[in-house]
Tab-separated table of C-alpha atoms in Angstrom:
chain	number	residue	atom	x	y	z
A	17	ILE	CA	-3.344	2.018	-67.453
A	18	LEU	CA	-4.585	-0.841	-65.246
A	19	ASN	CA	-5.485	-4.054	-66.986
A	20	VAL	CA	-8.300	-6.011	-65.515
A	21	GLU	CA	-9.033	-9.305	-67.422
A	22	GLN	CA	-11.899	-11.625	-67.047
A	23	SER	CA	-12.334	-15.066	-68.568
A	24	PRO	CA	-14.153	-16.733	-70.156
A	25	GLN	CA	-15.888	-13.950	-72.113
A	26	SER	CA	-19.119	-15.960	-72.022
A	27	LEU	CA	-20.370	-19.094	-70.667
A	28	HIS	CA	-23.431	-21.451	-71.310
A	29	VAL	CA	-24.304	-23.961	-68.757
A	30	GLN	CA	-27.189	-26.169	-67.882
A	31	GLU	CA	-29.293	-25.742	-64.783
A	32	GLY	CA	-27.704	-27.476	-61.861
A	33	ASP	CA	-24.101	-27.144	-63.199
A	34	SER	CA	-21.537	-25.563	-61.078
A	35	THR	CA	-19.303	-22.961	-62.748
A	36	ASN	CA	-16.487	-20.577	-62.093
A	37	PHE	CA	-14.881	-17.594	-63.745
A	38	THR	CA	-11.611	-15.685	-63.229
A	39	CYS	CA	-10.627	-12.118	-62.740
A	40	SER	CA	-6.896	-11.142	-63.160
A	41	PHE	CA	-5.462	-7.975	-62.145
A	42	PRO	CA	-2.145	-6.276	-61.383
A	43	SER	CA	-1.046	-7.019	-57.794
A	44	SER	CA	0.686	-3.715	-57.141
A	45	ASN	CA	-1.268	-0.841	-55.401
A	46	PHE	CA	-4.088	-3.403	-54.570
A	47	TYR	CA	-6.831	-1.868	-52.288
A	48	ALA	CA	-9.968	-3.917	-53.032
A	49	LEU	CA	-11.577	-6.252	-55.648
A	50	HIS	CA	-15.271	-5.974	-56.361
A	51	TRP	CA	-17.581	-8.408	-57.963
A	52	TYR	CA	-20.800	-7.351	-59.468
A	53	ARG	CA	-23.700	-9.019	-61.086
A	54	TRP	CA	-25.362	-7.158	-63.910
A	55	GLU	CA	-28.661	-8.133	-65.417
A	56	THR	CA	-29.993	-6.416	-68.516
A	57	ALA	CA	-31.928	-3.228	-67.852
A	58	LYS	CA	-30.923	-3.194	-64.097
A	59	SER	CA	-28.286	-1.682	-62.002
A	60	PRO	CA	-24.989	-3.672	-61.410
A	61	GLU	CA	-25.589	-5.402	-58.100
A	62	ALA	CA	-22.719	-5.623	-55.671
A	63	LEU	CA	-21.890	-9.202	-54.781
A	64	PHE	CA	-18.593	-8.996	-52.802
A	65	VAL	CA	-15.854	-6.533	-51.811
A	66	MET	CA	-12.714	-8.389	-51.072
A	67	THR	CA	-9.616	-6.816	-49.621
A	68	LEU	CA	-7.374	-9.451	-47.846
A	69	ASN	CA	-5.219	-11.965	-49.579
A	70	GLY	CA	-6.781	-15.324	-48.925
A	71	ASP	CA	-10.292	-13.846	-48.436
A	72	GLU	CA	-13.177	-16.221	-49.171
A	73	LYS	CA	-16.729	-14.835	-49.228
A	74	LYS	CA	-20.023	-16.501	-49.707
A	75	LYS	CA	-23.469	-15.388	-50.543
A	76	GLY	CA	-26.059	-18.148	-51.012
A	77	ARG	CA	-24.726	-20.365	-53.880
A	78	ILE	CA	-22.145	-17.810	-55.003
A	79	SER	CA	-18.591	-17.566	-53.424
A	80	ALA	CA	-15.488	-15.878	-54.339
A	81	THR	CA	-11.763	-16.184	-53.420
A	82	LEU	CA	-8.979	-13.668	-53.610
A	83	ASN	CA	-5.228	-14.022	-54.146
A	84	THR	CA	-3.621	-10.519	-54.122
A	85	LYS	CA	-0.053	-11.772	-54.499
A	86	GLU	CA	-0.542	-13.471	-57.740
A	87	GLY	CA	-3.304	-11.058	-58.772
A	88	TYR	CA	-6.541	-13.175	-59.354
A	89	SER	CA	-9.961	-13.857	-57.968
A	90	TYR	CA	-12.247	-16.656	-58.659
A	91	LEU	CA	-16.138	-16.409	-58.557
A	92	TYR	CA	-17.932	-19.717	-58.137
A	93	ILE	CA	-21.660	-20.496	-58.613
A	94	LYS	CA	-22.844	-23.837	-57.353
A	95	GLY	CA	-25.895	-25.502	-58.858
A	96	SER	CA	-26.592	-22.725	-61.477
A	97	GLN	CA	-30.099	-21.620	-61.972
A	98	PRO	CA	-31.725	-19.696	-64.811
A	99	GLU	CA	-31.908	-16.651	-62.629
A	100	ASP	CA	-28.250	-16.681	-62.282
A	101	SER	CA	-28.103	-15.638	-66.055
A	102	ALA	CA	-26.339	-12.248	-66.045
A	103	THR	CA	-22.966	-10.637	-66.708
A	104	TYR	CA	-20.506	-10.862	-63.854
A	105	LEU	CA	-18.147	-7.983	-63.509
A	106	CYS	CA	-14.940	-7.757	-61.378
A	107	ALA	CA	-13.526	-4.268	-60.703
A	108	LEU	CA	-10.185	-3.289	-59.184
A	109	HIS	CA	-9.974	-0.441	-56.538
A	110	THR	CA	-6.488	0.887	-55.994
A	111	GLY	CA	-7.296	3.361	-53.150
A	112	THR	CA	-10.117	4.860	-51.147
A	113	ALA	CA	-10.558	7.848	-53.427
A	114	SER	CA	-9.662	6.060	-56.589
A	115	LYS	CA	-12.122	4.958	-59.422
A	116	LEU	CA	-12.895	1.390	-60.298
A	117	THR	CA	-11.273	-0.332	-63.190
A	118	PHE	CA	-13.604	-2.965	-64.540
A	119	GLY	CA	-12.937	-6.026	-66.602
A	120	THR	CA	-15.063	-6.713	-69.624
A	121	GLY	CA	-17.221	-9.148	-67.747
A	122	THR	CA	-18.264	-12.806	-68.121
A	123	ARG	CA	-21.765	-13.327	-69.617
A	124	LEU	CA	-23.380	-16.353	-68.068
A	125	GLN	CA	-26.366	-18.043	-69.565
A	126	VAL	CA	-28.128	-20.886	-67.665
A	127	THR	CA	-30.617	-22.933	-69.582
A	128	LEU	CA	-33.000	-25.583	-68.323
B	19	SER	CA	-27.866	1.632	-49.886
B	20	ALA	CA	-28.885	4.587	-51.998
B	21	VAL	CA	-32.027	4.888	-54.110
B	22	ILE	CA	-30.877	6.100	-57.583
B	23	SER	CA	-32.973	7.261	-60.412
B	24	GLN	CA	-31.409	7.517	-63.831
B	25	LYS	CA	-33.296	8.775	-66.875
B	26	PRO	CA	-33.966	8.079	-69.549
B	27	SER	CA	-33.525	4.319	-69.410
B	28	ARG	CA	-33.001	4.074	-73.208
B	29	ASP	CA	-33.122	6.365	-76.221
B	30	ILE	CA	-32.493	6.291	-79.916
B	31	CYS	CA	-31.063	9.532	-81.172
B	32	GLN	CA	-29.995	10.989	-84.540
B	33	ARG	CA	-26.467	11.621	-85.066
B	34	GLY	CA	-25.322	15.291	-84.504
B	35	THR	CA	-27.858	15.729	-81.704
B	36	SER	CA	-27.264	15.769	-78.019
B	37	LEU	CA	-28.715	13.792	-75.005
B	38	THR	CA	-28.730	14.677	-71.398
B	39	ILE	CA	-28.909	11.928	-68.959
B	40	GLN	CA	-29.995	12.659	-65.340
B	41	CYS	CA	-29.109	11.010	-62.185
B	42	GLN	CA	-31.020	11.671	-58.949
B	43	VAL	CA	-29.976	10.150	-55.590
B	44	ASP	CA	-32.219	10.011	-52.551
B	45	SER	CA	-29.470	11.167	-50.289
B	46	GLN	CA	-26.330	13.498	-50.475
B	47	VAL	CA	-23.332	11.981	-51.936
B	48	THR	CA	-19.869	13.336	-52.161
B	49	MET	CA	-18.606	11.892	-55.480
B	50	MET	CA	-20.556	11.150	-58.634
B	51	PHE	CA	-18.910	8.862	-61.266
B	52	TRP	CA	-20.009	8.594	-64.860
B	53	TYR	CA	-19.186	5.437	-66.716
B	54	ARG	CA	-19.957	4.028	-70.208
B	55	GLN	CA	-19.882	0.599	-71.689
B	56	GLN	CA	-19.398	0.376	-75.322
B	57	PRO	CA	-20.483	-3.005	-76.991
B	58	GLY	CA	-18.042	-5.680	-75.994
B	59	GLN	CA	-15.950	-3.319	-73.883
B	60	SER	CA	-15.581	-2.899	-70.133
B	61	LEU	CA	-17.193	-0.304	-68.133
B	62	THR	CA	-15.036	2.846	-68.525
B	63	LEU	CA	-14.924	5.870	-66.338
B	64	ILE	CA	-15.742	9.006	-68.285
B	65	ALA	CA	-15.473	11.608	-65.476
B	66	THR	CA	-15.666	12.290	-61.772
B	67	ALA	CA	-17.997	15.116	-60.545
B	68	ASN	CA	-17.888	16.876	-57.150
B	69	GLN	CA	-20.292	19.550	-56.156
B	70	GLY	CA	-19.222	23.078	-56.884
B	71	SER	CA	-16.142	22.148	-58.910
B	72	GLU	CA	-15.516	21.263	-62.515
B	73	ALA	CA	-15.673	17.505	-63.287
B	74	THR	CA	-12.386	15.644	-63.780
B	75	TYR	CA	-12.140	13.834	-67.043
B	76	GLU	CA	-10.341	10.712	-67.795
B	77	SER	CA	-7.954	10.348	-70.576
B	78	GLY	CA	-9.757	10.220	-73.946
B	79	PHE	CA	-12.868	12.193	-72.724
B	80	VAL	CA	-13.299	15.957	-72.888
B	81	ILE	CA	-15.762	18.464	-71.418
B	82	ASP	CA	-16.878	19.670	-74.810
B	83	LYS	CA	-18.196	16.232	-75.695
B	84	PHE	CA	-19.424	15.099	-72.265
B	85	PRO	CA	-20.342	18.258	-70.192
B	86	ILE	CA	-21.340	17.325	-66.691
B	87	SER	CA	-23.334	19.354	-64.163
B	88	ARG	CA	-23.456	18.783	-60.402
B	89	PRO	CA	-25.635	21.520	-58.968
B	90	ASN	CA	-26.067	19.818	-55.612
B	91	LEU	CA	-25.122	16.734	-53.602
B	92	THR	CA	-28.152	14.716	-54.866
B	93	PHE	CA	-28.279	15.361	-58.594
B	94	SER	CA	-25.997	15.280	-61.656
B	95	THR	CA	-26.413	15.225	-65.508
B	96	LEU	CA	-24.087	14.041	-68.266
B	97	THR	CA	-24.626	15.296	-71.771
B	98	VAL	CA	-23.513	13.383	-74.761
B	99	SER	CA	-22.931	16.141	-77.417
B	100	ASN	CA	-22.968	15.955	-81.216
B	101	MET	CA	-23.449	12.287	-81.143
B	102	SER	CA	-22.078	9.741	-83.486
B	103	PRO	CA	-22.849	5.963	-83.849
B	104	GLU	CA	-19.533	5.454	-81.714
B	105	ASP	CA	-21.406	6.945	-78.812
B	106	SER	CA	-23.944	4.012	-78.763
B	107	SER	CA	-23.310	2.575	-75.284
B	108	ILE	CA	-24.784	2.060	-71.859
B	109	TYR	CA	-24.088	5.104	-69.626
B	110	LEU	CA	-24.162	4.602	-65.903
B	111	CYS	CA	-24.066	7.022	-62.991
B	112	SER	CA	-22.442	5.880	-59.776
B	113	PRO	CA	-22.898	7.929	-56.606
B	114	THR	CA	-20.434	7.101	-53.933
B	115	ARG	CA	-21.062	7.421	-50.246
B	116	GLN	CA	-19.832	4.776	-47.860
B	117	GLY	CA	-20.157	2.343	-50.798
B	118	ILE	CA	-20.373	2.200	-54.497
B	119	PHE	CA	-23.738	2.195	-56.126
B	120	PHE	CA	-25.029	2.477	-59.680
B	121	GLY	CA	-28.058	3.806	-61.472
B	122	GLN	CA	-30.080	1.580	-63.846
B	123	GLY	CA	-28.199	2.705	-66.789
B	124	THR	CA	-29.109	4.586	-70.060
B	125	ARG	CA	-28.895	2.410	-73.255
B	126	LEU	CA	-28.131	4.885	-75.995
B	127	THR	CA	-28.334	4.067	-79.721
B	128	VAL	CA	-27.317	6.624	-82.183
B	129	VAL	CA	-28.383	6.168	-85.745
C-alpha cells in the first residue's frame, strides 16, 4: 500500500500572504506526481503533472517543485487570494496504466 | 480536455436503499476509474472499468456492494448498494484518455 502524505491538513491565511504545502511519497517506482485543486461542488482541476527530479513548474501565482530522490513535492502560492481557497491534492502515479494514489489534501482558506 | 457529466450531484438516501451514479463523457475513453472520498480521508480508488469486461475492484471493495456497468466507451454507472451511513462520501468518476479528468462528484449522505 502506497502512503502519500500531505501537510498541513488545513491552513488559514490572510489575503496577500504567501504559503506552501508539502506532499511526501515513497520514492521507489515513481512515474509522476500530480497536483490538483478541488473546490467544493466542482471537479478536481489539474494544476501540474511533474515527472523529473528537480522539476519546477509554474502557473500564475502557483508553483511546484519535485524531489523524487527524497520523495517530496512542494506547492507554493504567492500572494494568496480568496479565490485560492480550495483543497489541494497531490497524487502519485507509479506507471502509465496505474491508478493514482491520493494524499488526504491540504484545505486552504484565504480570508480578507 | 473531456467534458464530463456526473449525476446526481448530491443525494440524501435512506439506509438499506441503493443509488446509481451516472458518468457521461463527450468522447470515447479507454478506462473509467471510480473513486470515493469519505470525510477526512483521501480519494480512494474503488474500481477500474473497461468496456466489455468486468470491473477490477481494489482491496476492500466488492462487486456486490459497488456494481459497475460500462456499456460503451462514453458511459459508466456505479451503484452503491444496501447503503449504510458509512457510505456517506463524495463519489467521483475519472475517465482517462491522454490525461486524467474527473466528474463534478456526487455527494452522498446516508441517513
